[in-house]
PDB file of C-alpha atoms in Angstrom:
ATOM      1  CA  MET A   1     111.323  67.201-100.454  1.00  0.00           C
ATOM      2  CA  LEU A   2     112.867  69.912 -98.188  1.00  0.00           C
ATOM      3  CA  ASN A   3     112.931  72.204-101.247  1.00  0.00           C
ATOM      4  CA  LEU A   4     109.316  71.246-102.135  1.00  0.00           C
ATOM      5  CA  ILE A   5     108.074  72.384 -98.613  1.00  0.00           C
ATOM      6  CA  LYS A   6     109.878  75.313 -99.034  1.00  0.00           C
ATOM      7  CA  MET A   7     108.748  76.015-102.094  1.00  0.00           C
ATOM      8  CA  ASN A   8     104.887  75.331-100.999  1.00  0.00           C
ATOM      9  CA  LEU A   9     105.193  77.712 -97.834  1.00  0.00           C
ATOM     10  CA  TYR A  10     106.605  80.470 -99.989  1.00  0.00           C
ATOM     11  CA  ARG A  11     103.030  79.680-102.321  1.00  0.00           C
ATOM     12  CA  LEU A  12     101.289  79.875 -99.186  1.00  0.00           C
ATOM     13  CA  PHE A  13     102.423  83.135 -97.866  1.00  0.00           C
ATOM     14  CA  LYS A  14     102.296  84.584-101.486  1.00  0.00           C
ATOM     15  CA  THR A  15      98.482  83.405-102.003  1.00  0.00           C
ATOM     16  CA  ARG A  16      95.701  85.819-101.607  1.00  0.00           C
ATOM     17  CA  VAL A  17      93.374  82.765-100.415  1.00  0.00           C
ATOM     18  CA  PHE A  18      95.224  82.556 -97.241  1.00  0.00           C
ATOM     19  CA  TYR A  19      94.982  86.250 -96.160  1.00  0.00           C
ATOM     20  CA  VAL A  20      91.553  86.420 -97.119  1.00  0.00           C
ATOM     21  CA  MET A  21      89.704  83.303 -95.572  1.00  0.00           C
ATOM     22  CA  LEU A  22      92.195  83.979 -92.449  1.00  0.00           C
ATOM     23  CA  LEU A  23      91.000  87.858 -92.120  1.00  0.00           C
ATOM     24  CA  THR A  24      87.416  86.493 -92.523  1.00  0.00           C
ATOM     25  CA  THR A  25      87.294  84.134 -89.666  1.00  0.00           C
ATOM     26  CA  VAL A  26      88.811  86.330 -87.321  1.00  0.00           C
ATOM     27  CA  ILE A  27      86.165  89.063 -88.368  1.00  0.00           C
ATOM     28  CA  LEU A  28      83.304  86.872 -87.564  1.00  0.00           C
ATOM     29  CA  THR A  29      84.905  85.494 -84.181  1.00  0.00           C
ATOM     30  CA  GLY A  30      85.089  88.390 -82.720  1.00  0.00           C
ATOM     31  CA  LEU A  31      81.826  89.833 -83.828  1.00  0.00           C
ATOM     32  CA  LEU A  32      80.258  86.591 -82.868  1.00  0.00           C
ATOM     33  CA  ALA A  33      82.124  85.994 -79.992  1.00  0.00           C
ATOM     34  CA  GLY A  34      78.878  87.318 -77.995  1.00  0.00           C
ATOM     35  CA  MET A  35      77.172  84.019 -78.997  1.00  0.00           C
ATOM     36  CA  GLU A  36      79.125  82.068 -76.416  1.00  0.00           C
ATOM     37  CA  THR A  37      79.941  83.953 -73.750  1.00  0.00           C
ATOM     38  CA  GLU A  38      76.786  83.333 -71.670  1.00  0.00           C
ATOM     39  CA  SER A  39      77.604  79.878 -71.379  1.00  0.00           C
ATOM     40  CA  ALA A  40      80.913  79.576 -70.967  1.00  0.00           C
ATOM     41  CA  SER A  41      82.684  80.376 -67.287  1.00  0.00           C
ATOM     42  CA  THR A  42      85.990  81.165 -68.621  1.00  0.00           C
ATOM     43  CA  PHE A  43      87.858  82.335 -71.233  1.00  0.00           C
ATOM     44  CA  GLY A  44      89.117  78.994 -72.062  1.00  0.00           C
ATOM     45  CA  GLU A  45      85.547  77.594 -72.382  1.00  0.00           C
ATOM     46  CA  PHE A  46      84.361  80.237 -74.336  1.00  0.00           C
ATOM     47  CA  TYR A  47      87.317  80.266 -76.942  1.00  0.00           C
ATOM     48  CA  ALA A  48      86.869  76.276 -77.152  1.00  0.00           C
ATOM     49  CA  SER A  49      83.262  75.952 -77.730  1.00  0.00           C
ATOM     50  CA  PHE A  50      83.325  78.670 -80.617  1.00  0.00           C
ATOM     51  CA  ALA A  51      86.406  77.178 -82.249  1.00  0.00           C
ATOM     52  CA  SER A  52      84.962  73.668 -82.021  1.00  0.00           C
ATOM     53  CA  SER A  53      81.690  74.581 -84.023  1.00  0.00           C
ATOM     54  CA  GLY A  54      83.008  73.649 -87.117  1.00  0.00           C
ATOM     55  CA  TYR A  55      83.398  76.803 -89.051  1.00  0.00           C
ATOM     56  CA  VAL A  56      87.268  76.060 -88.884  1.00  0.00           C
ATOM     57  CA  LEU A  57      86.903  72.652 -90.361  1.00  0.00           C
ATOM     58  CA  ILE A  58      85.308  74.492 -93.213  1.00  0.00           C
ATOM     59  CA  MET A  59      88.000  76.782 -93.919  1.00  0.00           C
ATOM     60  CA  VAL A  60      90.771  74.263 -93.402  1.00  0.00           C
ATOM     61  CA  GLY A  61      89.385  71.748 -96.294  1.00  0.00           C
ATOM     62  CA  VAL A  62      88.307  74.514 -98.587  1.00  0.00           C
ATOM     63  CA  PHE A  63      91.538  76.238 -97.968  1.00  0.00           C
ATOM     64  CA  ALA A  64      93.418  72.504 -98.962  1.00  0.00           C
ATOM     65  CA  ILE A  65      91.298  72.253-101.615  1.00  0.00           C
ATOM     66  CA  VAL A  66      91.817  75.612-103.403  1.00  0.00           C
ATOM     67  CA  PHE A  67      95.452  75.367-103.004  1.00  0.00           C
ATOM     68  CA  SER A  68      95.950  72.009-104.500  1.00  0.00           C
ATOM     69  CA  GLU A  69      93.808  73.695-107.622  1.00  0.00           C
ATOM     70  CA  GLU A  70      95.822  76.805-107.481  1.00  0.00           C
ATOM     71  CA  GLU A  71      99.223  74.488-107.807  1.00  0.00           C
ATOM     72  CA  ARG A  72      97.448  73.170-110.871  1.00  0.00           C
ATOM     73  CA  LYS A  73      96.125  75.654-112.552  1.00  0.00           C
ATOM     74  CA  SER A  74      99.417  78.193-111.646  1.00  0.00           C
ATOM     75  CA  GLY A  75     101.765  75.331-113.643  1.00  0.00           C
ATOM     76  CA  PHE A  76     103.629  74.861-110.431  1.00  0.00           C
ATOM     77  CA  LEU A  77     103.350  70.965-111.322  1.00  0.00           C
ATOM     78  CA  LYS A  78     105.091  71.394-114.836  1.00  0.00           C
ATOM     79  CA  ASN A  79     108.551  72.251-113.503  1.00  0.00           C
ATOM     80  CA  LEU A  80     108.403  69.654-110.910  1.00  0.00           C
ATOM     81  CA  LEU A  81     109.632  65.975-111.422  1.00  0.00           C
ATOM     82  CA  THR A  82     107.226  63.289-112.808  1.00  0.00           C
ATOM     83  CA  THR A  83     108.395  60.300-111.624  1.00  0.00           C
ATOM     84  CA  ARG A  84     106.549  58.037-109.035  1.00  0.00           C
ATOM     85  CA  SER A  85     109.066  58.895-106.210  1.00  0.00           C
ATOM     86  CA  GLY A  86     108.574  62.784-107.128  1.00  0.00           C
ATOM     87  CA  LYS A  87     104.677  62.487-107.351  1.00  0.00           C
ATOM     88  CA  LYS A  88     105.009  61.001-103.643  1.00  0.00           C
ATOM     89  CA  ASN A  89     107.314  64.388-102.767  1.00  0.00           C
ATOM     90  CA  ILE A  90     104.738  66.542-104.349  1.00  0.00           C
ATOM     91  CA  PHE A  91     101.971  65.285-102.145  1.00  0.00           C
ATOM     92  CA  PHE A  92     103.592  64.859 -98.861  1.00  0.00           C
ATOM     93  CA  ALA A  93     105.084  68.194 -99.539  1.00  0.00           C
ATOM     94  CA  LYS A  94     101.832  69.754 -99.060  1.00  0.00           C
ATOM     95  CA  ILE A  95     100.864  68.221 -95.432  1.00  0.00           C
ATOM     96  CA  PRO A  96     103.245  71.317 -93.525  1.00  0.00           C
ATOM     97  CA  VAL A  97     101.320  73.527 -95.048  1.00  0.00           C
ATOM     98  CA  VAL A  98      97.881  72.379 -94.133  1.00  0.00           C
ATOM     99  CA  PHE A  99      99.315  72.047 -90.676  1.00  0.00           C
ATOM    100  CA  LEU A 100     100.710  75.435 -90.630  1.00  0.00           C
ATOM    101  CA  TYR A 101      97.356  77.145 -92.194  1.00  0.00           C
ATOM    102  CA  SER A 102      95.354  75.348 -89.223  1.00  0.00           C
ATOM    103  CA  LEU A 103      97.861  76.446 -86.825  1.00  0.00           C
ATOM    104  CA  PHE A 104      97.517  80.290 -88.194  1.00  0.00           C
ATOM    105  CA  MET A 105      93.375  79.629 -88.103  1.00  0.00           C
ATOM    106  CA  PHE A 106      93.336  78.601 -84.706  1.00  0.00           C
ATOM    107  CA  LEU A 107      95.743  81.197 -83.573  1.00  0.00           C
ATOM    108  CA  GLY A 108      94.179  83.810 -85.435  1.00  0.00           C
ATOM    109  CA  GLU A 109      90.662  82.631 -83.561  1.00  0.00           C
ATOM    110  CA  LEU A 110      91.953  83.097 -79.692  1.00  0.00           C
ATOM    111  CA  VAL A 111      93.118  86.452 -80.690  1.00  0.00           C
ATOM    112  CA  ALA A 112      90.007  87.533 -82.082  1.00  0.00           C
ATOM    113  CA  SER A 113      88.408  85.996 -79.235  1.00  0.00           C
ATOM    114  CA  TRP A 114      89.738  87.302 -76.893  1.00  0.00           C
ATOM    115  CA  PHE A 115      89.381  90.887 -77.706  1.00  0.00           C
ATOM    116  CA  GLY A 116      85.914  89.835 -78.583  1.00  0.00           C
ATOM    117  CA  SER A 117      85.336  88.467 -75.189  1.00  0.00           C
ATOM    118  CA  LEU A 118      86.712  92.175 -73.754  1.00  0.00           C
ATOM    119  CA  PHE A 119      83.888  93.417 -75.547  1.00  0.00           C
ATOM    120  CA  TRP A 120      81.191  90.802 -74.571  1.00  0.00           C
ATOM    121  CA  ALA A 121      82.205  89.790 -71.233  1.00  0.00           C
ATOM    122  CA  PRO A 122      84.785  92.016 -69.420  1.00  0.00           C
ATOM    123  CA  GLY A 123      86.784  90.703 -66.778  1.00  0.00           C
ATOM    124  CA  ILE A 124      86.137  86.838 -67.623  1.00  0.00           C
ATOM    125  CA  TYR A 125      88.314  84.419 -65.774  1.00  0.00           C
ATOM    126  CA  PHE A 126      91.117  83.001 -68.091  1.00  0.00           C
ATOM    127  CA  GLY A 127      91.127  79.655 -67.069  1.00  0.00           C
ATOM    128  CA  ARG A 128      94.176  77.126 -67.406  1.00  0.00           C
ATOM    129  CA  ILE A 129      96.519  77.749 -69.685  1.00  0.00           C
ATOM    130  CA  GLY A 130      97.848  73.891 -69.959  1.00  0.00           C
ATOM    131  CA  SER A 131      94.061  73.004 -71.194  1.00  0.00           C
ATOM    132  CA  LEU A 132      94.059  75.828 -73.676  1.00  0.00           C
ATOM    133  CA  ILE A 133      97.096  74.679 -74.715  1.00  0.00           C
ATOM    134  CA  SER A 134      96.114  70.793 -74.954  1.00  0.00           C
ATOM    135  CA  PHE A 135      93.187  71.687 -76.856  1.00  0.00           C
ATOM    136  CA  ILE A 136      94.460  74.001 -79.712  1.00  0.00           C
ATOM    137  CA  THR A 137      97.312  71.369 -80.247  1.00  0.00           C
ATOM    138  CA  PHE A 138      94.813  68.344 -80.851  1.00  0.00           C
ATOM    139  CA  GLU A 139      92.329  69.992 -82.716  1.00  0.00           C
ATOM    140  CA  VAL A 140      95.040  71.715 -84.994  1.00  0.00           C
ATOM    141  CA  MET A 141      96.282  68.067 -85.547  1.00  0.00           C
ATOM    142  CA  LEU A 142      92.747  66.791 -86.051  1.00  0.00           C
ATOM    143  CA  HIS A 143      92.503  69.742 -88.543  1.00  0.00           C
ATOM    144  CA  THR A 144      95.271  68.984 -90.492  1.00  0.00           C
ATOM    145  CA  VAL A 145      93.952  65.232 -91.014  1.00  0.00           C
ATOM    146  CA  PHE A 146      90.919  66.862 -92.192  1.00  0.00           C
ATOM    147  CA  GLY A 147      92.356  69.262 -94.665  1.00  0.00           C
ATOM    148  CA  ILE A 148      94.665  66.299 -96.017  1.00  0.00           C
ATOM    149  CA  ALA A 149      91.497  63.925 -96.643  1.00  0.00           C
ATOM    150  CA  MET A 150      89.745  66.413 -98.588  1.00  0.00           C
ATOM    151  CA  MET A 151      93.813  67.266-100.479  1.00  0.00           C
ATOM    152  CA  ALA A 152      93.036  63.790-101.213  1.00  0.00           C
ATOM    153  CA  LEU A 153      89.908  63.578-102.230  1.00  0.00           C
ATOM    154  CA  TYR A 154      90.725  66.866-104.484  1.00  0.00           C
ATOM    155  CA  GLU A 155      92.953  64.639-106.202  1.00  0.00           C
ATOM    156  CA  ILE A 156      90.686  61.537-106.854  1.00  0.00           C
ATOM    157  CA  THR A 157      87.759  63.881-108.565  1.00  0.00           C
ATOM    158  CA  ARG A 158      90.366  66.840-109.655  1.00  0.00           C
ATOM    159  CA  ASN A 159      87.745  69.197-109.092  1.00  0.00           C
ATOM    160  CA  THR A 160      86.789  71.455-106.368  1.00  0.00           C
ATOM    161  CA  ILE A 161      83.145  71.137-106.352  1.00  0.00           C
ATOM    162  CA  ILE A 162      82.735  67.763-104.976  1.00  0.00           C
ATOM    163  CA  PRO A 163      85.190  68.003-102.390  1.00  0.00           C
ATOM    164  CA  THR A 164      84.230  71.324-101.206  1.00  0.00           C
ATOM    165  CA  ILE A 165      80.382  70.209-100.910  1.00  0.00           C
ATOM    166  CA  ILE A 166      81.796  67.143 -98.685  1.00  0.00           C
ATOM    167  CA  THR A 167      83.775  69.541 -96.684  1.00  0.00           C
ATOM    168  CA  ILE A 168      80.887  71.383 -95.563  1.00  0.00           C
ATOM    169  CA  PHE A 169      78.489  68.396 -95.068  1.00  0.00           C
ATOM    170  CA  GLY A 170      81.235  66.497 -93.206  1.00  0.00           C
ATOM    171  CA  SER A 171      82.009  69.620 -91.267  1.00  0.00           C
ATOM    172  CA  ALA A 172      78.446  69.697 -89.659  1.00  0.00           C
ATOM    173  CA  ASN A 173      79.099  65.599 -88.881  1.00  0.00           C
ATOM    174  CA  LEU A 174      76.202  64.971 -91.064  1.00  0.00           C
ATOM    175  CA  HIS A 175      78.024  61.405 -92.155  1.00  0.00           C
ATOM    176  CA  GLY A 176      78.429  60.347 -88.150  1.00  0.00           C
ATOM    177  CA  MET A 177      74.816  61.290 -87.363  1.00  0.00           C
ATOM    178  CA  LEU A 178      74.122  58.698 -89.778  1.00  0.00           C
ATOM    179  CA  ILE A 179      76.534  56.041 -88.601  1.00  0.00           C
ATOM    180  CA  SER A 180      75.288  56.685 -85.028  1.00  0.00           C
ATOM    181  CA  PHE A 181      71.825  55.904 -85.920  1.00  0.00           C
ATOM    182  CA  LEU A 182      72.754  52.595 -87.621  1.00  0.00           C
ATOM    183  CA  GLU A 183      74.760  51.588 -84.526  1.00  0.00           C
ATOM    184  CA  THR A 184      71.515  52.900 -82.454  1.00  0.00           C
ATOM    185  CA  LYS A 185      69.380  50.175 -84.349  1.00  0.00           C
ATOM    186  CA  LEU A 186      71.973  47.614 -84.386  1.00  0.00           C
ATOM    187  CA  VAL A 187      72.351  48.112 -80.610  1.00  0.00           C
ATOM    188  CA  SER A 188      68.150  47.983 -80.433  1.00  0.00           C
ATOM    189  CA  ARG A 189      68.405  44.796 -82.149  1.00  0.00           C
ATOM    190  CA  ILE A 190      71.597  43.543 -79.987  1.00  0.00           C
ATOM    191  CA  PRO A 191      71.610  45.192 -76.510  1.00  0.00           C
ATOM    192  CA  ALA A 192      74.623  43.578 -75.609  1.00  0.00           C
ATOM    193  CA  LEU A 193      76.593  46.131 -78.108  1.00  0.00           C
ATOM    194  CA  ALA A 194      75.439  48.848 -75.802  1.00  0.00           C
ATOM    195  CA  GLY A 195      79.026  48.763 -74.174  1.00  0.00           C
ATOM    196  CA  PHE A 196      81.283  48.161 -76.858  1.00  0.00           C
ATOM    197  CA  MET A 197      79.396  50.994 -79.281  1.00  0.00           C
ATOM    198  CA  ASP A 198      79.745  53.603 -76.461  1.00  0.00           C
ATOM    199  CA  LYS A 199      83.408  53.246 -76.279  1.00  0.00           C
ATOM    200  CA  TYR A 200      84.458  52.022 -79.982  1.00  0.00           C
ATOM    201  CA  GLY A 201      81.283  52.798 -82.090  1.00  0.00           C
ATOM    202  CA  LEU A 202      82.718  54.169 -85.599  1.00  0.00           C
ATOM    203  CA  SER A 203      80.470  57.205 -85.196  1.00  0.00           C
ATOM    204  CA  ARG A 204      82.755  57.924 -82.173  1.00  0.00           C
ATOM    205  CA  ASN A 205      85.859  58.194 -83.320  1.00  0.00           C
ATOM    206  CA  PHE A 206      85.161  60.603 -86.710  1.00  0.00           C
ATOM    207  CA  ILE A 207      88.014  63.939 -86.926  1.00  0.00           C
ATOM    208  CA  VAL A 208      84.832  65.805 -87.004  1.00  0.00           C
ATOM    209  CA  THR A 209      83.401  63.938 -84.106  1.00  0.00           C
ATOM    210  CA  LYS A 210      86.585  64.299 -82.007  1.00  0.00           C
ATOM    211  CA  THR A 211      86.702  68.293 -82.823  1.00  0.00           C
ATOM    212  CA  GLU A 212      83.556  68.566 -81.208  1.00  0.00           C
ATOM    213  CA  ASP A 213      84.298  66.522 -78.090  1.00  0.00           C
ATOM    214  CA  LEU A 214      87.506  68.653 -77.829  1.00  0.00           C
ATOM    215  CA  GLY A 215      85.305  71.494 -77.494  1.00  0.00           C
ATOM    216  CA  ILE A 216      82.468  70.432 -74.932  1.00  0.00           C
ATOM    217  CA  SER A 217      82.702  71.432 -71.914  1.00  0.00           C
ATOM    218  CA  GLY A 218      82.559  68.748 -68.837  1.00  0.00           C
ATOM    219  CA  VAL A 219      83.076  66.231 -71.394  1.00  0.00           C
ATOM    220  CA  SER A 220      86.098  63.662 -70.025  1.00  0.00           C
ATOM    221  CA  VAL A 221      88.008  62.696 -73.796  1.00  0.00           C
ATOM    222  CA  SER A 222      90.488  60.380 -74.194  1.00  0.00           C
ATOM    223  CA  TYR A 223      93.836  61.856 -75.589  1.00  0.00           C
ATOM    224  CA  VAL A 224      95.449  58.573 -76.251  1.00  0.00           C
ATOM    225  CA  ASN A 225      91.739  57.828 -78.476  1.00  0.00           C
ATOM    226  CA  ILE A 226      92.159  61.301 -80.206  1.00  0.00           C
ATOM    227  CA  ILE A 227      96.056  60.505 -81.034  1.00  0.00           C
ATOM    228  CA  VAL A 228      95.010  57.150 -82.425  1.00  0.00           C
ATOM    229  CA  VAL A 229      92.418  58.402 -84.634  1.00  0.00           C
ATOM    230  CA  ILE A 230      95.047  61.625 -85.873  1.00  0.00           C
ATOM    231  CA  VAL A 231      97.369  58.545 -86.588  1.00  0.00           C
ATOM    232  CA  ILE A 232      95.262  56.066 -88.384  1.00  0.00           C
ATOM    233  CA  GLY A 233      93.680  59.288 -90.187  1.00  0.00           C
ATOM    234  CA  LEU A 234      97.384  60.768 -91.226  1.00  0.00           C
ATOM    235  CA  ILE A 235      98.472  57.817 -92.363  1.00  0.00           C
ATOM    236  CA  LEU A 236      95.289  56.756 -94.299  1.00  0.00           C
ATOM    237  CA  TYR A 237      94.395  59.570 -96.199  1.00  0.00           C
ATOM    238  CA  SER A 238      98.189  60.471 -97.281  1.00  0.00           C
ATOM    239  CA  VAL A 239      98.868  57.150 -98.654  1.00  0.00           C
ATOM    240  CA  MET A 240      95.264  57.453-100.163  1.00  0.00           C
ATOM    241  CA  GLY A 241      96.173  60.619-101.266  1.00  0.00           C
ATOM    242  CA  THR A 242      99.824  59.687-102.611  1.00  0.00           C
ATOM    243  CA  PHE A 243      98.291  56.461-104.609  1.00  0.00           C
ATOM    244  CA  ILE A 244      95.790  58.366-106.449  1.00  0.00           C
ATOM    245  CA  PHE A 245      98.561  60.937-107.442  1.00  0.00           C
ATOM    246  CA  THR A 246     100.836  58.840-108.590  1.00  0.00           C
ATOM    247  CA  LYS A 247      98.818  56.731-110.584  1.00  0.00           C
ATOM    248  CA  ARG A 248      97.845  59.370-112.535  1.00  0.00           C
ATOM    249  CA  ASP A 249      99.470  59.808-116.371  1.00  0.00           C
ATOM    250  CA  THR A 250      99.268  63.240-115.874  1.00  0.00           C
ATOM    251  CA  ILE A 251      99.660  65.598-112.976  1.00  0.00           C
TER     252      ILE A 251
END
């Protein structure tokens, strides 16, 4: 497993897509930084509002799909063990890569946002460093789980088109809007469920919903609830991806 992780990390830093997508994100963040400065009172709010917009979700999801596709096209898998236990390790070994990529994306956006704020909003108050670190930590974990979900979806479909489309629509939280609409209809029929839906409704506990909530200034979020969503998502999508990967006759 450790050797597989090392090989995947080596492939990460040798993959052009990694640098292209990271550079694109940094440049766009710096150029578009002025869009969020007017509504933010601190740099932390400004950065959080931009970083949680769903753009990074798309970049992480697409990268996870492309990385898995290149793994298969390059013949990398042909040199690895094809036993069931070996296949499990192959999928799990890519999780640290998705995590590291997500971390680089957020740190890249942080640097770009800072330089952008110097131009668009010079003198803006930085804010609490602890809050900023917490935001980045939870967002990176949520984005990692989202990336794992897209990797699992790629293993199910074995093509890049369908997972990429789902990544784009998923990052816009269209599924959350649909579920929220159905929950609203259910509450209108059964008013007694209103309190339960506000706290435990499915639409409030999607990965995308949590990434959005973290970026909204003044909205109270339960970090315990976010941790539960992360853990459940991590287990669910990792097991699903591994199961599909190990059941295929060929890799």
